[in-house]
Coordinates of C-alpha atoms and ligand atoms in Angstrom, one line a residue:
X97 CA -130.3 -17.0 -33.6
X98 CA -131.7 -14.2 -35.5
X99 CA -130.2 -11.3 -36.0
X100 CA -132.4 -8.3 -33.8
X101 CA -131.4 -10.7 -31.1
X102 CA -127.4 -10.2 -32.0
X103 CA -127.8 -6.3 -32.1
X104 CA -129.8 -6.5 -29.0
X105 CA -126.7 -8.4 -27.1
X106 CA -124.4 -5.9 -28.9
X107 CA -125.9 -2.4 -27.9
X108 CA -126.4 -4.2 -24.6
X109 CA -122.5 -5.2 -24.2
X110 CA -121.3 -1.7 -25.3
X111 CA -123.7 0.3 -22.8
X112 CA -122.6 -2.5 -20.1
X113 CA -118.9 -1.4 -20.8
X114 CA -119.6 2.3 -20.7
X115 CA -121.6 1.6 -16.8
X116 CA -118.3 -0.5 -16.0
X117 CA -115.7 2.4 -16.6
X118 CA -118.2 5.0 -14.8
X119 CA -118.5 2.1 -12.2
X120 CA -114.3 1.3 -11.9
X121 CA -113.6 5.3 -11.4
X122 CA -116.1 5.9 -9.0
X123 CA -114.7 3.1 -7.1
X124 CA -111.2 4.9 -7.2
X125 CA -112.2 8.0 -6.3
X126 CA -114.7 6.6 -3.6
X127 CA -111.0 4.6 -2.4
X128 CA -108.9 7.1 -2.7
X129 CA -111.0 9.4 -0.6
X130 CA -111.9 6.5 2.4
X131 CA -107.9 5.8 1.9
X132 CA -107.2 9.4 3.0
X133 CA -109.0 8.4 6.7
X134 CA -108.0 4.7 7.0
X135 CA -106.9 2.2 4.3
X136 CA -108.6 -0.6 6.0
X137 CA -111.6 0.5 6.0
X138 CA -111.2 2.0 2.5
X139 CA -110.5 -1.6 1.4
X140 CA -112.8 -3.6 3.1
X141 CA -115.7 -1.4 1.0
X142 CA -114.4 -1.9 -2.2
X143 CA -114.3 -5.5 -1.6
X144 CA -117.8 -5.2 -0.3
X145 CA -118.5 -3.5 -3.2
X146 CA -117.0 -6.2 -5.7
X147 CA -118.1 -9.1 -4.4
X148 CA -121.9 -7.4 -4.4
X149 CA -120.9 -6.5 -7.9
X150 CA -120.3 -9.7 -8.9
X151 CA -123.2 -11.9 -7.5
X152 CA -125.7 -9.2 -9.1
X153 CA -124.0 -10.2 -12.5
X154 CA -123.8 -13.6 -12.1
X155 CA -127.7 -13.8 -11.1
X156 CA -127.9 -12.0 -14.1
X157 CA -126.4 -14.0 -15.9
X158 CA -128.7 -17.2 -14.5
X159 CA -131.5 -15.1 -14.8
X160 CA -131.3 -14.4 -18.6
X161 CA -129.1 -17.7 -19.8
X162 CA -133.1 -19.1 -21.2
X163 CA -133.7 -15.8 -23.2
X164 CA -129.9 -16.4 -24.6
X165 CA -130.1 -20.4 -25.7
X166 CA -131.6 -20.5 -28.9
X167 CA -135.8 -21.8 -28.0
X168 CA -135.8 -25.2 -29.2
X169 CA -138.7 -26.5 -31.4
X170 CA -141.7 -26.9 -29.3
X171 CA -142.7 -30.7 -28.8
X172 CA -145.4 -32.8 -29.2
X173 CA -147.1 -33.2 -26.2
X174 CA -146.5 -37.1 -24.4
X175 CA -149.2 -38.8 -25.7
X176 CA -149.5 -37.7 -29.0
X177 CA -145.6 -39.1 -29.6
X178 CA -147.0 -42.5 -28.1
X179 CA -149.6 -43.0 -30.2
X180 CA -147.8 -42.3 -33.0
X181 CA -144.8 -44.6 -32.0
X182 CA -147.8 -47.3 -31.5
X183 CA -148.9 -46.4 -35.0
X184 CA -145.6 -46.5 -36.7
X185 CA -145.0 -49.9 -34.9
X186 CA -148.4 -51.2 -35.9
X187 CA -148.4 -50.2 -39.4
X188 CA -145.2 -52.0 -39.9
X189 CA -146.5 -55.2 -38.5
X190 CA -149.3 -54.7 -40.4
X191 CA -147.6 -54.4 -43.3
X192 CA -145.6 -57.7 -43.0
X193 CA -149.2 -59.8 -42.2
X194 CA -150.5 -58.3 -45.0
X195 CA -147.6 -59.5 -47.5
X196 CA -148.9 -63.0 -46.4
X197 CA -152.1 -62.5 -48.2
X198 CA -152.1 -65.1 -51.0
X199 CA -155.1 -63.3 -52.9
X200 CA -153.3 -60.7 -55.2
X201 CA -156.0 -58.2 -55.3
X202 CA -157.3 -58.3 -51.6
X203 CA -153.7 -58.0 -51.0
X204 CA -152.9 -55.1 -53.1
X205 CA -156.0 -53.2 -51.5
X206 CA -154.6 -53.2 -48.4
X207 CA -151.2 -52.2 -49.2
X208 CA -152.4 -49.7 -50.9
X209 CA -154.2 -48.6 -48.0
X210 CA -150.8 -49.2 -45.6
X211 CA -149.4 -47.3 -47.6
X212 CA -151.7 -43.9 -47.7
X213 CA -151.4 -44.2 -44.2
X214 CA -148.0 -44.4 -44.0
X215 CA -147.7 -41.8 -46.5
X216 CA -149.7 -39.0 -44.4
X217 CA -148.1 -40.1 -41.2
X218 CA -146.2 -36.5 -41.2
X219 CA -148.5 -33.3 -42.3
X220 CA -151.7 -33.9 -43.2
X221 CA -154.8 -31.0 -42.7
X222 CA -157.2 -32.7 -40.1
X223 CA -160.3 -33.8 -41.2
X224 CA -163.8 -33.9 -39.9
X225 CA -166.5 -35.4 -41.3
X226 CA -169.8 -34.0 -41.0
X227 CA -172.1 -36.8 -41.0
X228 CA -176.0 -37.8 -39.8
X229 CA -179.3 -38.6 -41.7
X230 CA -180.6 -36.9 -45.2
X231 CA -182.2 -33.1 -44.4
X232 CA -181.0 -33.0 -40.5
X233 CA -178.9 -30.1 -42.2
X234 CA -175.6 -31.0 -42.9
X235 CA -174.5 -29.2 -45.7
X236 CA -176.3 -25.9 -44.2
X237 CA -173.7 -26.4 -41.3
X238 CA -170.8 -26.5 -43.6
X239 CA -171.8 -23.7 -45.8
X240 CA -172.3 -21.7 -42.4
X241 CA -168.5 -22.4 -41.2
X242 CA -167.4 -21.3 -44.4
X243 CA -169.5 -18.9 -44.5
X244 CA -170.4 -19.4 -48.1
X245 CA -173.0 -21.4 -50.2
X246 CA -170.4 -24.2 -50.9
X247 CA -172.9 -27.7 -51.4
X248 CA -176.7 -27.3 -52.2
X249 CA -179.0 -27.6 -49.4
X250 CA -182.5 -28.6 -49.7
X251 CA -185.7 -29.9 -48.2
X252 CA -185.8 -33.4 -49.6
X253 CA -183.4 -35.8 -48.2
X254 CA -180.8 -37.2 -50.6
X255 CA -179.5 -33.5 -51.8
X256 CA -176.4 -34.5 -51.5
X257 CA -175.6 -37.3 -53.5
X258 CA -171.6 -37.9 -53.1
X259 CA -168.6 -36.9 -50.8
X260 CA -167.3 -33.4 -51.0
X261 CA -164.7 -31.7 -49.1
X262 CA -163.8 -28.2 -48.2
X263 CA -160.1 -26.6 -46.7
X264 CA -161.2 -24.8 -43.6
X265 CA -159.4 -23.0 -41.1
X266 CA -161.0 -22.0 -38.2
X267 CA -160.4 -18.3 -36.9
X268 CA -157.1 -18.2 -34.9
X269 CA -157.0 -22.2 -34.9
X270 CA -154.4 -24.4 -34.9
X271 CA -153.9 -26.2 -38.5
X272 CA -155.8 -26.5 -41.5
X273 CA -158.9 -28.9 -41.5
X274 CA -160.8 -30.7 -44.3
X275 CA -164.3 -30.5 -43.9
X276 CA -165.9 -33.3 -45.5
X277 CA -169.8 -33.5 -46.7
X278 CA -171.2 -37.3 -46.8
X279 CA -174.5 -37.9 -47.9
X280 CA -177.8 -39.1 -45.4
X281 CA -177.9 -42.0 -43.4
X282 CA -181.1 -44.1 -43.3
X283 CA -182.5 -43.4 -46.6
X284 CA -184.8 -45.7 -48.1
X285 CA -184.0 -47.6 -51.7
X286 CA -180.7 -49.8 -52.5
X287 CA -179.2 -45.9 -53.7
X288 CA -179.6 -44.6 -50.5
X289 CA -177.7 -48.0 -48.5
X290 CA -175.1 -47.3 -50.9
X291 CA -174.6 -44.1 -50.1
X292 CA -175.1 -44.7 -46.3
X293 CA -172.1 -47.1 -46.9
X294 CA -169.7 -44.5 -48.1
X295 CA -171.1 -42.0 -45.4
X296 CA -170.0 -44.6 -42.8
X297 CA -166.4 -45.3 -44.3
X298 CA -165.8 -41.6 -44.8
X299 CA -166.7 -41.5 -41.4
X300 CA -164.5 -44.0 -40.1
X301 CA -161.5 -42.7 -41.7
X302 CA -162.3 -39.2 -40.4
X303 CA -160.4 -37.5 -37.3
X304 CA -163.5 -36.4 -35.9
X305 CA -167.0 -37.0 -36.5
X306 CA -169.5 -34.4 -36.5
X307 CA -173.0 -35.9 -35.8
X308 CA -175.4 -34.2 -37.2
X309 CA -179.3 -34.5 -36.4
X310 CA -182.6 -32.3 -35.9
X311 CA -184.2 -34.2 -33.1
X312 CA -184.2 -37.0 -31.0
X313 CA -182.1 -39.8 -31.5
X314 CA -184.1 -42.6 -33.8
X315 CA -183.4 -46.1 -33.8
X316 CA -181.4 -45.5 -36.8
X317 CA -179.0 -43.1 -35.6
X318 CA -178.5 -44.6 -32.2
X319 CA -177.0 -47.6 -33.2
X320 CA -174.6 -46.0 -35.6
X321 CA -173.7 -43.3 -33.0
X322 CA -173.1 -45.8 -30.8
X323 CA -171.3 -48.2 -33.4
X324 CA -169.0 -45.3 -34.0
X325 CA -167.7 -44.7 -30.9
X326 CA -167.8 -48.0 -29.8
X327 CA -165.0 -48.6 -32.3
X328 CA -163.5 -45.5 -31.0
X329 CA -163.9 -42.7 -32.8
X330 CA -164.1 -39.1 -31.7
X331 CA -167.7 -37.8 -31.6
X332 CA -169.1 -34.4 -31.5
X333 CA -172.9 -34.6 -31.6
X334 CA -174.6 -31.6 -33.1
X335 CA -178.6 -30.4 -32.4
X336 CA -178.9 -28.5 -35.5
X337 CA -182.0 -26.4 -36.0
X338 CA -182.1 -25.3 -32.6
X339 CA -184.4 -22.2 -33.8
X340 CA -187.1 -24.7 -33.4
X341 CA -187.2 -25.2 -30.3
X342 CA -188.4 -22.9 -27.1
X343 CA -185.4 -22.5 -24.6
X344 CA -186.9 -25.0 -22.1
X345 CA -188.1 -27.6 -24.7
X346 CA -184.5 -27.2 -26.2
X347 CA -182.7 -28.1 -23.0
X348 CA -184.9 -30.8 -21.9
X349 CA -184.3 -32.4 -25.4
X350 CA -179.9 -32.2 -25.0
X351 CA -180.2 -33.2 -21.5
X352 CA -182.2 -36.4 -22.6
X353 CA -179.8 -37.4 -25.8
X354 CA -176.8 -36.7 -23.2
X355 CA -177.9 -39.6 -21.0
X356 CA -179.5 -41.7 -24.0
X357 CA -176.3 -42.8 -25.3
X358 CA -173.7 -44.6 -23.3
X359 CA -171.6 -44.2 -22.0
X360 CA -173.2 -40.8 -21.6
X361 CA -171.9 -37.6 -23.8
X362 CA -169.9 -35.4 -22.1
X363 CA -172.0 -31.6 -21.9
X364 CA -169.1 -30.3 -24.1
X365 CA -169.6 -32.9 -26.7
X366 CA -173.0 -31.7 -27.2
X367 CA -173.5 -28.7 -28.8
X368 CA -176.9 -27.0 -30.1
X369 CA -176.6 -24.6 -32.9
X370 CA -179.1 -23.0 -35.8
X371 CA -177.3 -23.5 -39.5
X372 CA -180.1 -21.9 -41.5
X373 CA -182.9 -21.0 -39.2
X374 CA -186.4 -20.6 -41.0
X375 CA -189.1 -17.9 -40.7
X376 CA -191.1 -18.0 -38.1
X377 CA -195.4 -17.3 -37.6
X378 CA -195.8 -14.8 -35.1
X379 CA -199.2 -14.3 -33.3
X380 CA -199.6 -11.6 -34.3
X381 CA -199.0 -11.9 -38.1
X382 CA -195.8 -11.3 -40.0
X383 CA -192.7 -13.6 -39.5
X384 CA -189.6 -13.7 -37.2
X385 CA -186.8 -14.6 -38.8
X386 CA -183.6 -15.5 -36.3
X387 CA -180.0 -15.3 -37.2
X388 CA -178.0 -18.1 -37.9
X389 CA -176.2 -19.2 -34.7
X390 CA -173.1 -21.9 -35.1
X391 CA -170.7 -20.3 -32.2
X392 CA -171.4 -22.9 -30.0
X393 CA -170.3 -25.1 -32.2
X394 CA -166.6 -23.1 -33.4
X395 CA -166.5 -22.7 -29.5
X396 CA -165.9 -26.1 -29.2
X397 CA -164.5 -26.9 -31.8
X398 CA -161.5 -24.5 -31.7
X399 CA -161.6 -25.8 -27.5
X400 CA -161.3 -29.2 -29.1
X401 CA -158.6 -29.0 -31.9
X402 CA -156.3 -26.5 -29.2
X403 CA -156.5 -29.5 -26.6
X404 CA -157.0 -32.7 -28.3
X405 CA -156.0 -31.7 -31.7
X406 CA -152.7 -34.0 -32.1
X407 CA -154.0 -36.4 -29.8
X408 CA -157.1 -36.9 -31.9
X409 CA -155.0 -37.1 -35.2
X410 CA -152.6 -39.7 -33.7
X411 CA -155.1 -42.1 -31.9
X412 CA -157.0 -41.8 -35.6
X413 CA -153.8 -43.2 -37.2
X414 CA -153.8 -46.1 -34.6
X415 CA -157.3 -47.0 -35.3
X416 CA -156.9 -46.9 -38.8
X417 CA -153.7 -49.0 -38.9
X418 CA -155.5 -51.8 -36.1
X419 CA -158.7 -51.6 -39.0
X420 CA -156.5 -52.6 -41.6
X421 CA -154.6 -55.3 -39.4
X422 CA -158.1 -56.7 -38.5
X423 CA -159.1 -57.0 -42.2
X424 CA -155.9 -58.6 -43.0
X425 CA -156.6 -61.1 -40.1
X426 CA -160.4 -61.9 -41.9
X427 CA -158.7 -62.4 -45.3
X428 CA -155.4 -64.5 -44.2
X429 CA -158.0 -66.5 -41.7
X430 CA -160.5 -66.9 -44.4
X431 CA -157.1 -68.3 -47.0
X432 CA -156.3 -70.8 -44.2
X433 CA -159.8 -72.1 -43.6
X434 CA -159.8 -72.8 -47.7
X435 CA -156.3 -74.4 -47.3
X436 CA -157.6 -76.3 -44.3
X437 CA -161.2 -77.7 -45.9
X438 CA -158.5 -79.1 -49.4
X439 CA -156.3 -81.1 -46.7
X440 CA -159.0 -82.0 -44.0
X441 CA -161.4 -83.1 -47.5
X442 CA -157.8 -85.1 -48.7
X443 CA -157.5 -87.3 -46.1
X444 CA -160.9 -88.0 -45.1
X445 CA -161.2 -90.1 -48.2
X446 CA -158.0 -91.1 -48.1
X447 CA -158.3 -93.6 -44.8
X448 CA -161.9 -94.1 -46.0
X449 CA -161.2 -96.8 -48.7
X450 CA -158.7 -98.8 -46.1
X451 CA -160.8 -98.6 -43.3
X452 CA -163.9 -100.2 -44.9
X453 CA -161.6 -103.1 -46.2
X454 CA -159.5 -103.6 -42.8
X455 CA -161.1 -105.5 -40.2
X456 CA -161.1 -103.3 -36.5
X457 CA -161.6 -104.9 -33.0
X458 CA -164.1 -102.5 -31.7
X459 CA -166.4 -99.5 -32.8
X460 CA -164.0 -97.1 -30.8
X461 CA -161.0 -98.3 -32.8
X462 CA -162.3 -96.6 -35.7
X463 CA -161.5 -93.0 -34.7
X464 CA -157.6 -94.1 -33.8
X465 CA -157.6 -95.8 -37.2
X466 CA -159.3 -93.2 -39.3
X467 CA -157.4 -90.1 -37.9
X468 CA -154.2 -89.6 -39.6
X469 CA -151.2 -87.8 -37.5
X470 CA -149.9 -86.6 -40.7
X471 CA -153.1 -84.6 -41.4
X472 CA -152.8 -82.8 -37.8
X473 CA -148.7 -82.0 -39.0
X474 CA -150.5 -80.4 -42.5
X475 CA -152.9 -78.7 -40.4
X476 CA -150.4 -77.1 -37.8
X477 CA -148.4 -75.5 -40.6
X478 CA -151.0 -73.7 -42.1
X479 CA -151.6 -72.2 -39.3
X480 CA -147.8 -71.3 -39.0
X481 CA -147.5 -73.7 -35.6
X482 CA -145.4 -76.2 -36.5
X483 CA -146.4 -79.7 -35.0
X484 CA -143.9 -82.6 -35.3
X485 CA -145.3 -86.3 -36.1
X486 CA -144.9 -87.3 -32.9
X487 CA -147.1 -84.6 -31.9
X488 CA -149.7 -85.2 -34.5
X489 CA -149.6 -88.4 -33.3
X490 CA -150.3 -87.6 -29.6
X491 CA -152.9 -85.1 -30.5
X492 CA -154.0 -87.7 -32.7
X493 CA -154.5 -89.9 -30.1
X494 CA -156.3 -87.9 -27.6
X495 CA -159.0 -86.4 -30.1
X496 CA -159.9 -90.3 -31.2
X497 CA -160.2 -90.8 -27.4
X498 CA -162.6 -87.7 -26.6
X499 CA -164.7 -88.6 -29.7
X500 CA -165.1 -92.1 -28.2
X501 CA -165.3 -91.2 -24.7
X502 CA -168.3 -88.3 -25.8
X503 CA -170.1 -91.4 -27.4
X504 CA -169.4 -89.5 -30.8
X505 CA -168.1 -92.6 -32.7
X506 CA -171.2 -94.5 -31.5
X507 CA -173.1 -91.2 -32.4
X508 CA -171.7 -91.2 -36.4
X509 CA -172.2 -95.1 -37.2
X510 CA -175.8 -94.2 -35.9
X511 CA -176.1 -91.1 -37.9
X512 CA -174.5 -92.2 -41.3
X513 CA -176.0 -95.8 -41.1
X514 CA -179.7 -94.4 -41.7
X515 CA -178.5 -91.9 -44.2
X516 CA -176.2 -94.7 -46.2
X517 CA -179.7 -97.0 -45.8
X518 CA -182.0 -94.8 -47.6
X519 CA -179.8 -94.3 -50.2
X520 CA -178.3 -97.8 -50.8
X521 CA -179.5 -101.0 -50.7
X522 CA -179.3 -102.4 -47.0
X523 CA -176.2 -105.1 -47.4
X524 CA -174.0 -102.3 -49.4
X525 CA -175.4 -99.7 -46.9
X526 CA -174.1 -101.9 -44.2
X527 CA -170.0 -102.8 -45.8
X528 CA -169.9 -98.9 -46.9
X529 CA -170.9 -97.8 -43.0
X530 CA -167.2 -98.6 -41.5
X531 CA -165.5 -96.4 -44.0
X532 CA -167.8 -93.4 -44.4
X533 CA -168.0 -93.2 -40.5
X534 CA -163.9 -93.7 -40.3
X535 CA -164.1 -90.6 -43.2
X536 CA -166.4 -88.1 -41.3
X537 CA -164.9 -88.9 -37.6
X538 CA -161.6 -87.7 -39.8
X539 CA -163.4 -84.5 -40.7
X540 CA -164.2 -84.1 -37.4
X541 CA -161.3 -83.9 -35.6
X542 CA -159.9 -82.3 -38.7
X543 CA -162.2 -79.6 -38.4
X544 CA -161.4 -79.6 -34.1
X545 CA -157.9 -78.9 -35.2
X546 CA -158.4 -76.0 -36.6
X547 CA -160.1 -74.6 -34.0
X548 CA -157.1 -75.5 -31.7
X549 CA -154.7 -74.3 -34.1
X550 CA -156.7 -70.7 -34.7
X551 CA -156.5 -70.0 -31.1
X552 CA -152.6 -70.5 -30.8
X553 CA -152.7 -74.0 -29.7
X554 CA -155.3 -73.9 -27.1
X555 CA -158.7 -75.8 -26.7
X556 CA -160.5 -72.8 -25.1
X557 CA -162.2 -72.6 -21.8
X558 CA -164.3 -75.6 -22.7
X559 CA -161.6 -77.7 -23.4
X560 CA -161.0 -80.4 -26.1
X561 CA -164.3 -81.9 -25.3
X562 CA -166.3 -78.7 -26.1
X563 CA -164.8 -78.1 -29.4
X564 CA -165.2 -81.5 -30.7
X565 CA -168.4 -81.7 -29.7
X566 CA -169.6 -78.3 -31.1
X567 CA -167.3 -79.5 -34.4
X568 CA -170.0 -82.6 -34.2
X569 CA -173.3 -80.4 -34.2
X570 CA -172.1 -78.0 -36.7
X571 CA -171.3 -80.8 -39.4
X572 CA -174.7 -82.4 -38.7
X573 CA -176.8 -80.1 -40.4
X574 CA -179.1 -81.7 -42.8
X575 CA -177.4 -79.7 -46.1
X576 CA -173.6 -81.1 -45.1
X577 CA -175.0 -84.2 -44.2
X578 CA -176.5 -84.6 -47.5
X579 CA -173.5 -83.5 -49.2
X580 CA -171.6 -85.9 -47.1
X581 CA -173.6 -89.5 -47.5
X582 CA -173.5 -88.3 -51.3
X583 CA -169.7 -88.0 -51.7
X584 CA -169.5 -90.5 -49.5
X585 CA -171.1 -93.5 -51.7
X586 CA -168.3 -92.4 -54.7
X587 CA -166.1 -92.5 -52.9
X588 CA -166.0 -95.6 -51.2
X589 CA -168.8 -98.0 -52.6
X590 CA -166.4 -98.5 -55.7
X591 CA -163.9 -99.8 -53.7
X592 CA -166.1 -102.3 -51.3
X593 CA -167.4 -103.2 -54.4
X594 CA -164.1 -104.7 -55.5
X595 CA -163.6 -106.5 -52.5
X596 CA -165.2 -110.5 -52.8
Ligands
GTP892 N1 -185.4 -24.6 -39.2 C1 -184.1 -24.9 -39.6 N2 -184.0 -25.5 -40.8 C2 -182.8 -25.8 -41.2 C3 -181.6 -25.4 -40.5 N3 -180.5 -25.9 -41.2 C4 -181.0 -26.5 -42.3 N4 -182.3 -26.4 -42.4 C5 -183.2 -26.9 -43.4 O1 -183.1 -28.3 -43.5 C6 -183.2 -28.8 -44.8 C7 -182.1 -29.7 -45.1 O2 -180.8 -29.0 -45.1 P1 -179.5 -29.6 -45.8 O3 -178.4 -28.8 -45.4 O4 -179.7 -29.8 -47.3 O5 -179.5 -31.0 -45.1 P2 -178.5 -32.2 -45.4 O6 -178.3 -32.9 -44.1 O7 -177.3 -31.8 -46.1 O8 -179.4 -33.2 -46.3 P3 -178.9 -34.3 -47.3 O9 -177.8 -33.7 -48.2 O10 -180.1 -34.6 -48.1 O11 -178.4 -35.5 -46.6 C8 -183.2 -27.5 -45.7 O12 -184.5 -27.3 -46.0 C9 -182.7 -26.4 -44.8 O13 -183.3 -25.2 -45.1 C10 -181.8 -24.8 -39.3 O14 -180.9 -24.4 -38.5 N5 -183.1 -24.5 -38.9
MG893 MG1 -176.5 -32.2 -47.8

């Protein structure tokens, strides 16, 4: 407790002692005095008089017991803490999928990037980036907060070439803030895509988005305005160069981009403002020139960073950390697939060889023959589901079944028997068919599995059917077919060629 507050108590506890003696022989002579006419009643008063005495100090006592307990530190509000705890949570998860990433420098990336989040988790200025297309008059707005010439502004779009940020605070407000200059959206040239690409990461990183423009949506803008809070990111869109406009024009113009973009902005989260109005003609002659007007805009935003401030900050974390976790998903899906394509490639050509040498009953034996239990096991571990052989065998099973049932095996020997024809002569074309059909039904369902196993052991809505069908028109394009029938006569033609 500090110390005034000890004093206070002190001079407060002497004075309170004085007032009790002045108190306890008033009360005596008051007794003494009633005592003199009748002692009862002399002593039912002074027990009137204490117990009065002591329910005042014990309300007292109630009254000021929270101005006595030291103030505790105030708290976060509910949902900040939440989305925090959801961030911590997420990043750590996201930390351990990342560690599976085989690809050293993809993986490092995003550890690196784990970790800078990790790393600002506790104090960290806010940061708002001020964004929107070349010349709508972003760096003007950020030279008027600060209320100097920070960045160079200019007529021609692409003045500002790079990133830069500036520590602001705004008058009275809450915590320190970063504001953060990107360069134009939409420029034309391969420079100016670059550029729009660091724009939109800065962006996305940023607690808040300022979205700067001079007019009417355009196509452009729209679609990353929308893009950018579609993925859930806090949007304040600014009307800058509002001197342009006459009052009526002006509010026609912010009720229509209000109810352009959906869902529709909130009137607070629209703001019209003048950075650096220009000279105006006047009829008369001579020029008006207006004064720069951004207090719409510190309105809000000191509204904004009071109310939502360590909401927006926490819910920021959490998108970042789930961005992170989705690119780890992309990269450890994408180092399956490739782990996939080796074993799905392995055994396709493995049955191929037998198959075209062993004699089968019927065309519809030839997917049970060709599709190997052990492949589906392979399969199932790589995609961290586990499969016993007896399972791989069932599963086995029931794919060969669908493909026949679908008319797919019928579909293949059709298929492969007019490729193998035009590329070999017809009697070779004809021994080779069993085995290249045995090897792409394999691929088939190999490639079926995969789609089962990527969605946790489940065969969609559509069922089993649906994916192997859709597995069947996707590998029937003319360029994998090619590929196919190519590989396919190396493969096994060598070894139908040994057989008598
Ligand atoms: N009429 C008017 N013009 C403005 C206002 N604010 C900025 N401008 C002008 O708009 C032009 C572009 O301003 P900048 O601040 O450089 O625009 P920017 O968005 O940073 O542009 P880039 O850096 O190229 O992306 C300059 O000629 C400014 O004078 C305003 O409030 N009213
Ligand atoms: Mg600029």
């Amino acid at each position: 407790m500090a110390r005034w507050r000890w004093g206070f108590i002190l001079v407060g506890l002497l004075l309170g002692l004085g007032a009790l003696l002045l108190l306890t022989d008033s009360l005596l002579r008051l007794y003494t005095a009633l005592a003199l006419v009748s002692p009862l009643l002399a002593r039912l008063v002074l027990g009137a008089i204490v117990l009065a005495g002591l329910g005042a100090t014990g309300f007292s006592i109630y009254q000021l017991g929270p101005f006595l307990r030291p103030r505790r530190r105030q708290r976060l509000p509910q949902a900040p803490r939440q989305a925090r705890a959801a961030a911590t949570a997420n990043l750590e998860a996201v930390q351990r999928q990342v560690e599976q990433i085989q690809d050293q420098v993809a993986r490092q990336a995003l550890q690196q990037k784990a970790q800078a989040l990790q790393s600002v988790q506790g104090d960290r200025d806010f940061t708002i980036a001020v964004f929107g297309v070349g010349s709508a008059g972003k760096t003007a707005l950020i030279n008027g907060l600060l209320g100097q010439p920070a960045g160079e502004v200019g007529a021609a779009m692409g003045t500002t070439q790079s990133q830069q940020s500036y520590p602001w605070q705004l008058p009275n407000g809450p915590q320190p803030i970063q504001l953060i200059d990107t360069p134009g959206i939409a420029e034309v040239g391969v420079a100016g895509t670059e550029r729009e690409q660091a724009a939109r990461v800065i962006a996305a990183e940023a607690d808040l988005v300022l979205f700067v423009i001079d007019d009417d949506l355009r196509q452009a803008e729209y679609s990353v305005l929308q893009s950018l809070m579609g993925m859930g990111k806090r949007v304040l869109v600014v009307l800058n160069k509002a001197d342009r406009y006459p009052q009526a024009d002006l509010d026609a113009l912010l009720e229509r981009l209000r109810s352009r973009v959906v869902p529709p902005l909130s009137p607070n989260d629209l703001v019209a403002v003048a950075a650096l109005p220009q000279p105006l003609p006047q009829v008369g002659g001579g020029w008006l020139q207006m004064r720069p007007n951004l207090l719409p805009l510190q309105t809000r935003l000191a509204d904004l960073l009071r109310q939502e401030g360590e909401t927006i900050m926490a819910d920021n974390l959490l998108l970042q950390t789930q961005q992170i976790g989705a690119s780890a998903r992309q990269v450890i899906d994408h180092q399956r697939q490739t782990q996939a394509d080796l074993i799905i490639d392995r055994y396709q050509w493995l049955g191929a060889g037998a198959i075209a040498i062993t004699p089968l009953p019927g065309l519809d034996f030839l997917a049970t023959a060709a599709i190997n239990a052990q492949m589906v096991v392979e399969l199932s571990q790589v995609y961290g589901c586990e499969v016993s052989l007896e399972e791989g065998k069932a599963l086995a099973l029931s794919v060969a079944k669908t493909l026949a049932g679908l008319g797919l095996v019928k579909g293949t020997v059709d298929l492969l028997a007019l490729g193998l024809q035009t590329n070999l002569a017809t009697v070779l074309a004809g021994r080779a068919l069993k085995g290249a059909s045995g090897a792409y039904l394999t691929r088939i369902a190999g490639k079926s599995f995969v789609e089962y196993f990527r969605q946790n052991q489940s065969w969609g809505d559509g069922g089993m059917g649906a994916v192997v069908e859709q597995q069947f028109r996707l590998n029937q394009r003319d360029a994998v077919m090619k590929a196919f029938i190519k590989e396919a006569i190396t493969r096994v033609v060598p070894i139908i060629s040994e057989q008598p």
